[in-house]
Structures are given as structure tokens and as C-alpha cells.
Tab-separated table of C-alpha atoms in Angstrom:
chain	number	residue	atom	x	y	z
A	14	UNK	CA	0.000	0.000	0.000
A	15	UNK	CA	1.192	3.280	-0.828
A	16	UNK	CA	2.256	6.064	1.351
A	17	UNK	CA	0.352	8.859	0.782
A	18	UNK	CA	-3.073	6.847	1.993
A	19	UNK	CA	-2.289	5.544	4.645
A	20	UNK	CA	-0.313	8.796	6.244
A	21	UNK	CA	-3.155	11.015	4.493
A	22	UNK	CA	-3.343	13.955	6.834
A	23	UNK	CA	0.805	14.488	5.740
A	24	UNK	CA	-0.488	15.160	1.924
A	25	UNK	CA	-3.546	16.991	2.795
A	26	UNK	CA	-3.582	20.748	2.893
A	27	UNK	CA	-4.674	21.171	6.318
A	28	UNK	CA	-1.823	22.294	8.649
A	29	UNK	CA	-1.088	23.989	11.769
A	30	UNK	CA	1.836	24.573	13.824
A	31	UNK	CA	0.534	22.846	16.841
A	32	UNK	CA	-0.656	19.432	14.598
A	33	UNK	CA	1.151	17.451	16.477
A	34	UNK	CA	2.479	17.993	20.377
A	35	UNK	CA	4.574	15.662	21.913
A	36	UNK	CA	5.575	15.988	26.028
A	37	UNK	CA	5.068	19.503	25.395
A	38	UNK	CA	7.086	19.921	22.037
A	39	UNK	CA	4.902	21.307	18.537
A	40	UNK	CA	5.205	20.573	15.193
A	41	UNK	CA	2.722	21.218	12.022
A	42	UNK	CA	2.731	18.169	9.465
A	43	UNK	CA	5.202	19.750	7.676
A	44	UNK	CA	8.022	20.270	9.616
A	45	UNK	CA	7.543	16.463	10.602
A	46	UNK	CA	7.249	15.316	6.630
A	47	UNK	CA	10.214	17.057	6.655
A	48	UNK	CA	12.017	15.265	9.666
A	49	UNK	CA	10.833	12.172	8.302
A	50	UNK	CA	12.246	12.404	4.695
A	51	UNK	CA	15.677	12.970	6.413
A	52	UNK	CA	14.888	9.278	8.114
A	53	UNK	CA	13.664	7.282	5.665
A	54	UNK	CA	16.719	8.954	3.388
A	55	UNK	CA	19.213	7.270	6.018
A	56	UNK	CA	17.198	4.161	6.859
A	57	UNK	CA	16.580	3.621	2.563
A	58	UNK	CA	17.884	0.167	1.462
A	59	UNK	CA	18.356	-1.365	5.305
A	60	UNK	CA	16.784	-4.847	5.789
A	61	UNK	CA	15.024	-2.858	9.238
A	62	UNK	CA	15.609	-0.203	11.677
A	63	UNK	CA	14.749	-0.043	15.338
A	64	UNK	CA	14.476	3.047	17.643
A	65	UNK	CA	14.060	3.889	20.705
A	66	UNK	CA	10.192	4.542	21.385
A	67	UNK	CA	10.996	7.751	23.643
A	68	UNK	CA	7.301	10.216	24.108
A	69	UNK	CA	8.705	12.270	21.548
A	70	UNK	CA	8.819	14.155	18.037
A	71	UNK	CA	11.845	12.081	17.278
A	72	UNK	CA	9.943	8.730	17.636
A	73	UNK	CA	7.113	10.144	15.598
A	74	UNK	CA	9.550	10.700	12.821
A	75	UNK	CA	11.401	7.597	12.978
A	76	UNK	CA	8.279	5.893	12.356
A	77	UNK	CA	6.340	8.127	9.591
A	78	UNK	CA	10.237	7.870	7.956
A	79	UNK	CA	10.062	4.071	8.067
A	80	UNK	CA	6.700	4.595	6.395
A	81	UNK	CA	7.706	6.687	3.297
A	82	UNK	CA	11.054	4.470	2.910
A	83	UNK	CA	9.121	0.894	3.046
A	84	UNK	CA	11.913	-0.342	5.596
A	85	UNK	CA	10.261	-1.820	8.719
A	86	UNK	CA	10.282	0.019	12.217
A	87	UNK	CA	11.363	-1.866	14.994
A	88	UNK	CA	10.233	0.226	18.394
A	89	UNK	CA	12.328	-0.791	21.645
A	90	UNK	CA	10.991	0.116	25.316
A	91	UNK	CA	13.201	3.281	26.481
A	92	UNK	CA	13.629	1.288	29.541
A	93	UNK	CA	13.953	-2.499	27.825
A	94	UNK	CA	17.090	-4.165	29.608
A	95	UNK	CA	19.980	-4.749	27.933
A	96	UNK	CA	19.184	-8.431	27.213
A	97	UNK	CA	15.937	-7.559	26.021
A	98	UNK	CA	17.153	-5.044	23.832
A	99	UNK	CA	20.050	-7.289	22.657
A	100	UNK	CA	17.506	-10.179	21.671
A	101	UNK	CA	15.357	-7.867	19.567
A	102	UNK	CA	18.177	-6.278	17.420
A	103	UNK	CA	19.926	-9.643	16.948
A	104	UNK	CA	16.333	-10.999	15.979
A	105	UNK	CA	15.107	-8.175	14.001
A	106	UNK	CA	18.629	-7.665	12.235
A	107	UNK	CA	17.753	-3.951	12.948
A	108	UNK	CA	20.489	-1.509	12.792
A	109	UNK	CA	19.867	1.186	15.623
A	110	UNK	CA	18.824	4.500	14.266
A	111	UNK	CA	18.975	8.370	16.225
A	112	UNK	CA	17.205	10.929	15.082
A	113	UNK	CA	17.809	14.519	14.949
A	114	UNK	CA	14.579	16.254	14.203
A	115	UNK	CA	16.302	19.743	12.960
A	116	UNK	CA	17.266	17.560	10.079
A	117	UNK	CA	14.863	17.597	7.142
A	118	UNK	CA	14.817	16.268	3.464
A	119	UNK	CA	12.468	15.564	0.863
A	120	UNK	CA	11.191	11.472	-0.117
A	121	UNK	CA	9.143	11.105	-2.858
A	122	UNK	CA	10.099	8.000	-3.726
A	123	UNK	CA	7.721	4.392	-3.475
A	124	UNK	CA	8.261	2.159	-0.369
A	125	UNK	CA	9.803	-0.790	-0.785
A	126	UNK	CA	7.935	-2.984	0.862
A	127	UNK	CA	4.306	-3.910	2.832
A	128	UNK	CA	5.785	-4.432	6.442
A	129	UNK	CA	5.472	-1.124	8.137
A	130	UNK	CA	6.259	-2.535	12.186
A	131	UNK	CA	8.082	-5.105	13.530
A	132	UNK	CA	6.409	-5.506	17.473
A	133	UNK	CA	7.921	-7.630	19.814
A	134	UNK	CA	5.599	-9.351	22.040
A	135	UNK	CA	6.007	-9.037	26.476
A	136	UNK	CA	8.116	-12.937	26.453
A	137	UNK	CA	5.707	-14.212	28.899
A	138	UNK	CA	6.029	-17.537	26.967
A	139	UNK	CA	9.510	-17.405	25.948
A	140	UNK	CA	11.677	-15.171	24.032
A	141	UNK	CA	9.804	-12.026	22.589
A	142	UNK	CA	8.555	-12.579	18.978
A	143	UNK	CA	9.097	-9.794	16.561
A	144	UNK	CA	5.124	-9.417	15.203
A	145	UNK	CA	5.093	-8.057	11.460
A	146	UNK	CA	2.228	-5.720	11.160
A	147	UNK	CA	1.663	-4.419	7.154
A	148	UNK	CA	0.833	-1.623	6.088
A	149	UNK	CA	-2.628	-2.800	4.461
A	150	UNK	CA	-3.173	-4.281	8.008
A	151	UNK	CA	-2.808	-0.554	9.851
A	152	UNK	CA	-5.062	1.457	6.916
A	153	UNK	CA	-7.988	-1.385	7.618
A	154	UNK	CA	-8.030	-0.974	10.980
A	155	UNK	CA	-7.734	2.346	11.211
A	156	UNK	CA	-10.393	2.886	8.962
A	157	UNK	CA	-12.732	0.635	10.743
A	158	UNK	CA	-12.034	2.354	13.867
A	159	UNK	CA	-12.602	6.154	12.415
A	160	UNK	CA	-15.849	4.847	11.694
A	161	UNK	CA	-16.686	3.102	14.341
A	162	UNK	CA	-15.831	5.955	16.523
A	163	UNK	CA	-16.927	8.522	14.574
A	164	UNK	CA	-12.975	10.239	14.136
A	165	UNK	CA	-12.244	13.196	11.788
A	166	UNK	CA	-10.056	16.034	10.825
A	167	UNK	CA	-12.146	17.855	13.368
A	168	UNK	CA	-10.983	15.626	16.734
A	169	UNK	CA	-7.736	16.290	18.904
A	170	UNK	CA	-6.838	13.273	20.522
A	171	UNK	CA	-5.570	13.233	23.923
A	172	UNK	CA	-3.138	10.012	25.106
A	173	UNK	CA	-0.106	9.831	27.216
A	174	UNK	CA	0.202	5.737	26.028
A	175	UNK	CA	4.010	4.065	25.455
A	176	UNK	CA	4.927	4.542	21.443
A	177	UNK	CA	6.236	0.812	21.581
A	178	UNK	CA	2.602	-0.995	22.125
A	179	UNK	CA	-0.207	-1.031	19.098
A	180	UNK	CA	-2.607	1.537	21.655
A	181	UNK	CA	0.274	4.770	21.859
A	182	UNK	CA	1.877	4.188	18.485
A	183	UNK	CA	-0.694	2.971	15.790
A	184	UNK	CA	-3.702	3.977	17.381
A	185	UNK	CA	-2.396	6.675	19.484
A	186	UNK	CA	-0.195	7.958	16.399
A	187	UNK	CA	-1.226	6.732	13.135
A	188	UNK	CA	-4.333	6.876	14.140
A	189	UNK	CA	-4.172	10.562	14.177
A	190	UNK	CA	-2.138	11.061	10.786
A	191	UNK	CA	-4.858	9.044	8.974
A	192	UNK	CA	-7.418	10.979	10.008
A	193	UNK	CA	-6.099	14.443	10.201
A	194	UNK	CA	-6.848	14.987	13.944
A	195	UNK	CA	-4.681	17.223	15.997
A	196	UNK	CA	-2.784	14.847	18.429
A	197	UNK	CA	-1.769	15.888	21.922
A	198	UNK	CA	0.736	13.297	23.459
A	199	UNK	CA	0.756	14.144	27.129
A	200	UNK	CA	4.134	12.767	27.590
A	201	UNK	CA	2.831	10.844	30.562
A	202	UNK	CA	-0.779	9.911	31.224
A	203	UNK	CA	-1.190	12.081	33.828
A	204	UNK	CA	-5.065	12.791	35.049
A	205	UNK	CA	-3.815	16.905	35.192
A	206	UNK	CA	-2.062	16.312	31.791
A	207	UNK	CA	-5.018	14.871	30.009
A	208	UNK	CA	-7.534	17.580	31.706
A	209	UNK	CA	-5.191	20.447	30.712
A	210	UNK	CA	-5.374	19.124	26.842
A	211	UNK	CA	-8.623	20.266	25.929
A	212	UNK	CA	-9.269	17.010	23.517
A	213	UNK	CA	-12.121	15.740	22.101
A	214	UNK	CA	-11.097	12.282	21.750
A	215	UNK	CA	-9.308	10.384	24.581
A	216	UNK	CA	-7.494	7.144	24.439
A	217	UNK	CA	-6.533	5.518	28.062
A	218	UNK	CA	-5.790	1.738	29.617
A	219	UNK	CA	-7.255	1.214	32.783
A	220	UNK	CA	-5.247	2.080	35.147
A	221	UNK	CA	-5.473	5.537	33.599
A	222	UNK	CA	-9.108	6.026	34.468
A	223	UNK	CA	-8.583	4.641	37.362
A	224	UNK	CA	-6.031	7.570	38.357
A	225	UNK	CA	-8.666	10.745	36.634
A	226	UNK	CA	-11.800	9.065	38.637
A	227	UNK	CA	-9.955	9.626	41.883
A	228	UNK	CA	-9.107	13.378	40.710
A	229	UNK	CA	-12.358	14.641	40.774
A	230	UNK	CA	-11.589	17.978	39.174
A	231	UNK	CA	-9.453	16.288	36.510
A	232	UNK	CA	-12.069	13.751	35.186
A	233	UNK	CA	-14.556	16.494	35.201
A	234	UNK	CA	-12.611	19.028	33.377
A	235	UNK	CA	-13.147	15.704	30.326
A	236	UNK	CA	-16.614	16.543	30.342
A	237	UNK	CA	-16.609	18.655	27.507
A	238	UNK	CA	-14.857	15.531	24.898
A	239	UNK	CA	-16.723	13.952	22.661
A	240	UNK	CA	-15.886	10.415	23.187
A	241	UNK	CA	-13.572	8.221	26.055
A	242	UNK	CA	-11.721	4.882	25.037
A	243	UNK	CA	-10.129	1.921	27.189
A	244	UNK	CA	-8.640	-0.529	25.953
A	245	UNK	CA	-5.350	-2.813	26.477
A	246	UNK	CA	-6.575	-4.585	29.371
A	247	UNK	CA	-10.104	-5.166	30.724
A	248	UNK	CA	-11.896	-1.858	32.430
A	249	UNK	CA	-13.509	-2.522	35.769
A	250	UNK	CA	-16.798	-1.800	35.973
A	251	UNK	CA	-16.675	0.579	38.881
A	252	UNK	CA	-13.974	2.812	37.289
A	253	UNK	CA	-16.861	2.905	34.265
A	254	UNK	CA	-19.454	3.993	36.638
A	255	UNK	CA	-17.560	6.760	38.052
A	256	UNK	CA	-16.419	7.973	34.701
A	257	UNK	CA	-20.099	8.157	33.794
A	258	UNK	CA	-20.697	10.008	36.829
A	259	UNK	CA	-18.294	12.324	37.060
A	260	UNK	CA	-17.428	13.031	33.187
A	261	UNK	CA	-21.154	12.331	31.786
A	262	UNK	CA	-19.452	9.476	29.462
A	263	UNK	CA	-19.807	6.028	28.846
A	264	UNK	CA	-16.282	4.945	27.825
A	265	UNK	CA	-16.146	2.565	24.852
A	266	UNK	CA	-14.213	-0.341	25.246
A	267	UNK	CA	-12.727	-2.185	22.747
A	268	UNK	CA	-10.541	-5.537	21.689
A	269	UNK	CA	-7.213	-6.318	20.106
A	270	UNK	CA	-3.976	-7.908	20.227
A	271	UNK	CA	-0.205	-7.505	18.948
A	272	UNK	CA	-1.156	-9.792	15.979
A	273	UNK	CA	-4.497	-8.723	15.565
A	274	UNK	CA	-4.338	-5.382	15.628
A	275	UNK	CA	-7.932	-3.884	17.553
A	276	UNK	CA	-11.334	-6.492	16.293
A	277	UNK	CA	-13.470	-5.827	18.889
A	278	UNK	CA	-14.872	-2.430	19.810
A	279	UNK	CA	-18.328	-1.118	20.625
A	280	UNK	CA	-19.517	1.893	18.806
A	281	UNK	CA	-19.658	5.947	19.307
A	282	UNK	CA	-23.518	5.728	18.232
A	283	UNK	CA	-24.239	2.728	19.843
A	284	UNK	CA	-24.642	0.859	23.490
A	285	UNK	CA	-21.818	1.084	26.117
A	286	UNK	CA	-22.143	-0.659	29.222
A	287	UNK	CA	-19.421	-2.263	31.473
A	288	UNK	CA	-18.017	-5.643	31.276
A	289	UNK	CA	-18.321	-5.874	26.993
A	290	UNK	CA	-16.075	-5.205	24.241
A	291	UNK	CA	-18.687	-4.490	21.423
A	292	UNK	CA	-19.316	-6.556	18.387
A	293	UNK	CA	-16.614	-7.116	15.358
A	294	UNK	CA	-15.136	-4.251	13.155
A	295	UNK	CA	-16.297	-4.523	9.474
A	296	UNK	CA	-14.276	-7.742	7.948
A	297	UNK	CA	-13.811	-9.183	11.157
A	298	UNK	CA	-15.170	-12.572	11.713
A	299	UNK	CA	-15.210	-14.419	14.933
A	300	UNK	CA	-16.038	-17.372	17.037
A	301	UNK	CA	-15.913	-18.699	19.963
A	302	UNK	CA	-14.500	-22.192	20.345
A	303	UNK	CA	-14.732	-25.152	22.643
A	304	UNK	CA	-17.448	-23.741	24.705
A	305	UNK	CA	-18.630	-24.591	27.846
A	306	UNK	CA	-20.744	-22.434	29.967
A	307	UNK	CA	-21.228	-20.064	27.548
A	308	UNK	CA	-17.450	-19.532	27.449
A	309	UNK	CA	-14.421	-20.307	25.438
A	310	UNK	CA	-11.422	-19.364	23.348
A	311	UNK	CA	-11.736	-16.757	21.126
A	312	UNK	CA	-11.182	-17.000	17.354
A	313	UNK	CA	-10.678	-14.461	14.799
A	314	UNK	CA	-10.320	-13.695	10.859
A	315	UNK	CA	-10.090	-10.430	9.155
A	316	UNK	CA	-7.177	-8.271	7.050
A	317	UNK	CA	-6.083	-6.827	10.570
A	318	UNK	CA	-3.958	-9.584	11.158
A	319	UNK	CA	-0.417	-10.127	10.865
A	320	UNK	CA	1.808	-11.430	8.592
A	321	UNK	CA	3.309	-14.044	11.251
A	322	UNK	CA	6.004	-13.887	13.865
A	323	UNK	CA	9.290	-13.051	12.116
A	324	UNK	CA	11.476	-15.779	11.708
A	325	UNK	CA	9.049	-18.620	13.202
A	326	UNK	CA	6.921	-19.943	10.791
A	327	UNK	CA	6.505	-22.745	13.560
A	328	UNK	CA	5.283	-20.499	16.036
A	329	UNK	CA	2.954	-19.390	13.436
A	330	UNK	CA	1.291	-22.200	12.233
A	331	UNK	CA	0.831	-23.041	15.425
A	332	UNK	CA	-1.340	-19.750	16.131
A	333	UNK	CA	-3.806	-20.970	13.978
A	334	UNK	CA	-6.412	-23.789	13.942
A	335	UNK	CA	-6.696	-25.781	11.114
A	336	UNK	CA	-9.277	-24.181	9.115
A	337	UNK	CA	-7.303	-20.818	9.400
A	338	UNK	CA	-8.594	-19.570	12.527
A	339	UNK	CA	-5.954	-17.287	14.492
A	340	UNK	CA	-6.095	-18.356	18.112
A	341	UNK	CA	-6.073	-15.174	20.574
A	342	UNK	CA	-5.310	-17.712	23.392
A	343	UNK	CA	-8.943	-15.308	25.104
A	344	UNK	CA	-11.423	-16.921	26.333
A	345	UNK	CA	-14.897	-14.913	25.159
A	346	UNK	CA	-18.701	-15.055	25.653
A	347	UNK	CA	-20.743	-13.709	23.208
A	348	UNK	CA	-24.480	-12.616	24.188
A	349	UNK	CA	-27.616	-13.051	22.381
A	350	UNK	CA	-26.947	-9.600	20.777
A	351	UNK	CA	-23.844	-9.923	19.459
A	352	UNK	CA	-21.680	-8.215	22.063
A	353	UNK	CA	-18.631	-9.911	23.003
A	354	UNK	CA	-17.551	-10.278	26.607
A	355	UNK	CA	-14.167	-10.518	27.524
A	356	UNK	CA	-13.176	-13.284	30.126
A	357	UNK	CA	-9.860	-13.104	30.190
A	358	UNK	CA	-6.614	-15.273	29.499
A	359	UNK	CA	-6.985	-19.322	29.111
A	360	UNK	CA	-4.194	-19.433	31.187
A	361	UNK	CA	-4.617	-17.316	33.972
A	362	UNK	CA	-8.145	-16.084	34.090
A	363	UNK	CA	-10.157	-19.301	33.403
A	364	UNK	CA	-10.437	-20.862	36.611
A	365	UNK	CA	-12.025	-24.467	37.220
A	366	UNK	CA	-13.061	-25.033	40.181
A	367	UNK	CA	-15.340	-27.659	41.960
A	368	UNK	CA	-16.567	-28.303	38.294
A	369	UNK	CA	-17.695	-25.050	37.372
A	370	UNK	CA	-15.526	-21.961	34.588
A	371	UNK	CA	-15.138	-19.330	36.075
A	372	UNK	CA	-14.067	-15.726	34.923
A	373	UNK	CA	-11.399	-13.954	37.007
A	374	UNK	CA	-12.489	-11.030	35.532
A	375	UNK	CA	-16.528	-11.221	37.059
A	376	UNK	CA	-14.698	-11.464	40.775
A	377	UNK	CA	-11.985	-8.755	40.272
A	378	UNK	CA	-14.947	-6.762	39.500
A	379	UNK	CA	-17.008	-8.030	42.631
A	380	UNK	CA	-13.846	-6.741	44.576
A	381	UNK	CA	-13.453	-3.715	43.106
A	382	UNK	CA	-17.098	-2.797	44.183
A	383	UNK	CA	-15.835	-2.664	47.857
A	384	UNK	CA	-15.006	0.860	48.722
A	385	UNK	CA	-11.626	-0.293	50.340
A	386	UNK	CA	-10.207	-1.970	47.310
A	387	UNK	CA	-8.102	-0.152	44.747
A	388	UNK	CA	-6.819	-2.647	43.032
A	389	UNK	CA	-7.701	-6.638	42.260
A	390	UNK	CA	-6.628	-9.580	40.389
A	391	UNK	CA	-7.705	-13.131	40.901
A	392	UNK	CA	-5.649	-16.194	39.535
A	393	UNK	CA	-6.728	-20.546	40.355
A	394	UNK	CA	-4.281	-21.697	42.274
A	395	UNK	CA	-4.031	-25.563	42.602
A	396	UNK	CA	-6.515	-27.133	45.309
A	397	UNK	CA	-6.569	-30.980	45.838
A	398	UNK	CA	-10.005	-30.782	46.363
A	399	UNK	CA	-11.439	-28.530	44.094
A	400	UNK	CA	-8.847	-28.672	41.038
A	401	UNK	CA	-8.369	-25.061	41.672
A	402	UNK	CA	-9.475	-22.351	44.254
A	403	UNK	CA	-10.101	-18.907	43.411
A	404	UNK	CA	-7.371	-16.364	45.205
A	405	UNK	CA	-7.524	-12.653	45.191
A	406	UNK	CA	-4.677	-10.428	45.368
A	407	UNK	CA	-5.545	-6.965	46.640
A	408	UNK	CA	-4.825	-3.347	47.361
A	409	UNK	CA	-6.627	-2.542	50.222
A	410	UNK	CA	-7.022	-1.122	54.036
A	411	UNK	CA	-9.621	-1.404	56.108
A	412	UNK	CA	-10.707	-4.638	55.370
A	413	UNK	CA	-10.281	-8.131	56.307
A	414	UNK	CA	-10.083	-11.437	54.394
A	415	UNK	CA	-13.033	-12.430	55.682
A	416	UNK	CA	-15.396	-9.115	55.237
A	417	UNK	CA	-13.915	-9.542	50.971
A	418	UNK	CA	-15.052	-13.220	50.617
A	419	UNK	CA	-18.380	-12.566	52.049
A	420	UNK	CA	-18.396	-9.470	49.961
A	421	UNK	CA	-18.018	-11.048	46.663
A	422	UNK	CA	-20.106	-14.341	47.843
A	423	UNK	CA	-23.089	-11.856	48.598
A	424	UNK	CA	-23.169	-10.443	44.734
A	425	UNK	CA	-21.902	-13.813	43.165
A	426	UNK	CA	-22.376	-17.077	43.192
A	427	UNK	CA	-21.337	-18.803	46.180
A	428	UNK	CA	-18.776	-21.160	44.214
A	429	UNK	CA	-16.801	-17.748	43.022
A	430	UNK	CA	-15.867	-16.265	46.144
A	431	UNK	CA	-12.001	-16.358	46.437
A	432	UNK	CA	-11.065	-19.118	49.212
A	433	UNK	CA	-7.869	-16.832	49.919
A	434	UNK	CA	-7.008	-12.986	49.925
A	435	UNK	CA	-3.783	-11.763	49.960
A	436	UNK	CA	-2.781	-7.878	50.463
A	437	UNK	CA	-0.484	-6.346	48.692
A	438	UNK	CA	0.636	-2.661	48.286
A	439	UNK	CA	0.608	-3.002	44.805
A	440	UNK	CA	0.245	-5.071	42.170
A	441	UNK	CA	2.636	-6.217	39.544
A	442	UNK	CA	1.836	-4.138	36.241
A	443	UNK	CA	3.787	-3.862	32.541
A	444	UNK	CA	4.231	-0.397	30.872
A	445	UNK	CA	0.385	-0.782	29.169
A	446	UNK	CA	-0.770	-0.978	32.995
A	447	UNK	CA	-2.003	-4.461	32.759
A	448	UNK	CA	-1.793	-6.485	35.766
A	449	UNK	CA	1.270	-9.150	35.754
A	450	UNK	CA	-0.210	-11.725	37.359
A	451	UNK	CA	2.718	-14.409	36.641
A	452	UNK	CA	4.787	-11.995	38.862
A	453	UNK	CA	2.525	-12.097	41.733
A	454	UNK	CA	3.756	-13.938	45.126
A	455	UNK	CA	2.650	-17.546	45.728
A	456	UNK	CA	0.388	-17.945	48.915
């Protein structure tokens, strides 16, 4: 796919000086075309290049200069260690690339080829695997999503996300230069930053909401957007409530993975309410395998997927089922309407316990209802009675074991009360704010 689509706002004759801000820094499309020819000059007949994904102009450039040149990106985590960042270079065969943003030049000429992003997955399984994301991949998606969100030249969108995930840098990024919309990167995701922005469109993971619902002043200053999105990791349904209170907005949540890009997303026009990711973007098919309960792994097609894991065809084939279903490795309800429900993670948020599936998810949410807890997740742990019992992890005061299990047992069923609580004083997250729960302590 071309360029000039899929970065359209770059080519169209709508500029400002302020188009894009980054951690406080200003540029109009321009002056960043220009940065950008000067990258994909340097980075023209490499095999890839990686940067470091930095909040910044610089970043922005590296990756709009990958674009024009056809030479795939590869963004590293400022803060990846050095074996981390030595894995991904020597798997990537990236060359590392700086980026001085006073340094402009023309590029007119075609890409050379469809990969646009090489994304390396968190390792939780292994080694990280370098995702290739296409071009064609990013323009569907982020076509679906302008539509299903209602996004135009007239939005500025507000986010203060990592530029190394798919939410902060294709969304978050892309996103913006596809549509035209002024972008405003906070630098961090700060609930003061994002109320001081003045956007009409916000992008946040949960555990941003979960910071502007306990500034009052800051989530109400977001009253006056247009529309509020979560996404990355599931949003509890409490933090939803109190964004509806104090902002007047139903966020809409949506779906998506590394190799998916985002699938799943409920609409600007349409129904919001807590707990459901909305039905499938246009091309998107899905199903929902092996079910019991009502529950099971979710299965996708669609042209948002990638093009494999680099250098792994194994690893690939082995993502899919075989009649050409990509596995997301979710587990998924879909309700008589269409919606899709989230559950969570086959392997850490499907519990089985005394005979009966159970969704981590539904009791992180029954503990997050207690005014003393701030922050939840629930894991099966092995029980030789029960196959597994449900344990909660929490951030909490006031509160004892007992007063949390009776808590949840008096809104749930019986059976999904968690057998133990632990406290903590935090819990283990990743840069995207999603809960670690291999890194919690064992009982």
C-alpha cells in the first residue's frame, strides 16, 4: 500500500503549527514530513531499523520515515534491559537508528515494501517474537475504527500511552495522521495532563481512568470531549461507573492484540455498558471455540492480522487452527446480541473449580465494588479438592479477608468467592498498565 493513503493527513492541505504535540514539544505536518524524509533517506535500502520509542517528536519521525522508505520500524521500550534489547536487534537484524529532528529532506520516492512494524511481544512464553504488522493491516483498521468511533479532521486526541505498544503508536499515532486529527501526546498519562489538553477524543488503559476518577476535578474538566476509550486490558466496571458520573461518558471499550491489531470495539452511536467489548469491526469474523458455559477461546479472521512472527513460521502455524482460525489464546462469551464479553486469558483467568468456569475477571470486579479496594486480580491456584481455588490479590485497608469473601459471595455465586485474599501494596503491572499476574507472590 502506498504512502500517501495511509499517512493522508501528511499530503492533505490542512496544517497547523501545533498538529502534532509531543511531552510539550509542537510541530505542524510539515516540519515532521520534513524530519521524516531525512529518516527514511538514512534508513533507505536497510533490511530494518529499530528506535528507541521515547514520548517524543523524534519517535514520531522515525516511524512516519520508516513509512515513506518501506523499511520496517522496529520500536524498543526506552527502559527495555539490555538483554531484552540485545535479543530484539539480533532478531530483528535492525540496525539502531537516532534521530535529529532539525534535520529535514524531501522522499518522494515508493516504499519498498508492505511491512510497516516489527512488534515484539512481552516474552511471557519465551523469548519475545518480533510481530510483522503491514501496512494494508494498519489502513484497515484504522479505517474501521474512524468509523466506528466517529474520528475526523475535526478531533484532537488526547493520550499519554508508550509509542512501543499497538494503543500509543498505531492507534495513538497513526491513528491521528490518517485521520487528520490534531494529536496531543501528554508525555505521561497524567489525570492533570489529560484535563489540561482540551481534547475531544481520549485514548486511556485502565489504570489511567482509574487515576482521573480519583481526581475529581481532573475527570470532570473531560466533560466537555466527545468520546472516552479503554482498551489494552479489561476496564472494571466501577472505574466505568464513576467515569459516567463524574465526566457524563460512557467509555467505549474495545478488543485487540499484537497480531491482531484492535477487532473488537463497541460503537460511538451505539450501546456502552461495562463488562463488553462491542461486536466485530467490518471484515472481522469471529467465534468462539470449545465452549462450555457459555465460554471459550476466542477466534478471529479479518485483514487486521499479521503477517506471522518473524522468523518462526513454527510459532505461526501453530497460532492458527486448522481451518485458518488465528487463536487469541482469550477466552470470550458472546451474548444473544452480538456483544462480546471478555473473560480473560486461558491461562490465567479461566479458573475451574469444583466443576464449574469461572471468569477472574466477574470477581476482580465483585472486589473492586468494595469501597476499600483499589486494586484486584484473581488467579486458580491448585486445590486438591477442588482442582483449583479462586485467590484474590488486593490493594486494600480497612478490610479483612473475611469481610472480601463474604463481599463477593453476597453479589456472586457462592462457588466464586475467592477461598484466599492476599494484600499487597501493589500489584505487579507492565508499561500498558495491565496487571502481571505471573509476577505475583505464591500464597
Amino acid at each position: 500500500m502506498p504512502a500517501v493513503p495511509l499517512l493522508t493527513a501528511l499530503y492533505g492541505e490542512r496544517d497547523r503549527p501545533d498538529a502534532l504535540t509531543v511531552d510539550g514539544r509542537a510541530c505542524s505536518y510539515e516540519e515532521l514530513l520534513g524530519a521524516a524524509g531525512a529518516v527514511a533517506r538514512r534508513a533507505a535500502g536497510t533490511k530494518a531499523f529499530a528506535v528507541e520509542a521515547t514520548a517524543s517528536l523524534e519517535t514520531v519521525a522515525a516511524v512516519v520515515g520508516g513509512l515513506l522508505a518501506g523499511v520496517p520500524v522496529v520500536p524498543i521500550a526506552p527502559d527495555a534491559g539490555s538483554g531484552e534489547r540485545e535479543h530484539i536487534l539480533r532478531d530483528s537484524g535492525a540496525e539502531p537508528l537516532t534521530v535529529d529532528f532539525a534535520e529535514r529532506a524531501d522522499h518522494t520516492g515508493p516504499p519498498a515494501g508492505d511491512t510497516a512494524l516489527v512488534l515484539y511481544t512481552s516474552g511471557t512464553t519465551g523469548p519475545p517474537k518480533g510481530v510483522l504488522i503491514s501496512r494494508a493491516a494498519i489502513a484497515a483498521d484504522l479505517d474501521a475504527l474512524a468509523a466506528a468511533w466517529q474520528w475526523t479532521a475535526d478531533d484532537t486526541l488526547v493520550h499519554g500511552l508508550p509509542l512501543f505498544h499497538v494503543h500509543g503508536l498505531v492507534l495513538g499515532v497513526l491513528g491521528a495522521l490518517r485521520a487528520g486529527s490534531r494529536l496531543v501526546h501528554t508525555g505521561r498519562p497524567t489525570p492533570a495532563g489529560y484535563a489540561a489538553a482540551g481534547g475531544t477524543l481520549y485514548f486511556g488503559v485502565p489504570t489511567v481512568w482509574q487515576r482521573v476518577v480519583r481526581d475529581e476535578e481532573a475527570a470532570r474538566a473531560l466533560s466537555g470531549a466527545r468520546l472516552l476509550v479503554s482498551g489494552s486490558a479489561p476496564l472494571p466496571a466501577p472505574v466505568f461507573e464513576e467515569l459516567r458520573r463524574l465526566t457524563g461518558h460512557e467509555p467505549v471499550e474495545r478488543y485487540g492484540m499484537t497480531e491482531t491489531l484492535i477487532t473488537l470495539s463497541t460503537r460511538a452511536a451505539g450501546e456502552r455498558r461495562p463488562g463488553v467489548v462491542g461486536t466485530p469491526l467490518p471484515g472481522i469474523v469471529t467465534r468462539v471455540a470449545d465452549a462450555a458455559d457459555g465460554i471459550g477461546e476466542l477466534q478471529l479472521k479479518g485483514p487486521t492480522l499479521f503477517d506471522g512472527y518473524l522468523g518462526r513460521p513454527d510459532a505461526t502455524a501453530a497460532s492458527y487452527t486448522a481451518d485458518g482460525w488465528f487463536r487469541t489464546g482469550d477466552i470470550a462469551a458472546i451474548e444473544p446480541d452480538g456483544v462480546h464479553r471478555i473473560v480473560g486469558r486461558a491461562s490465567t483467568d479461566l479458573i475451574k473449580s469444583g466443576g464449574y468456569r469461572i471468569g477472574a475477571g466477574e470477581v476482580e470486579n465483585a472486589l473492586l465494588a468494595h469501597p476499600a479496594v483499589r486494586e484486584a486480580a484473581v488467579v486458580g491456584a491448585p486445590h486438591a479438592d477442588l482442582g483449583q481455588q479462586i485467590v484474590a490479590y488486593v490493594v486494600a485497608s480497612g478490610v479483612t479477608e473475611a469481610e472480601l469473601t463474604d463481599f463477593v459471595a453476597a453479589r456472586l455465586s457462592a462457588h466464586k468467592r475467592p477461598r484466599a485474599v492476599r494484600f499487597l501494596a501493589e500489584l505487579p503491572r507492565n508499561a500498558m498498565g495491565k496487571p502481571q499476574k505471573r509476577l505475583l507472590p505464591p500464597l
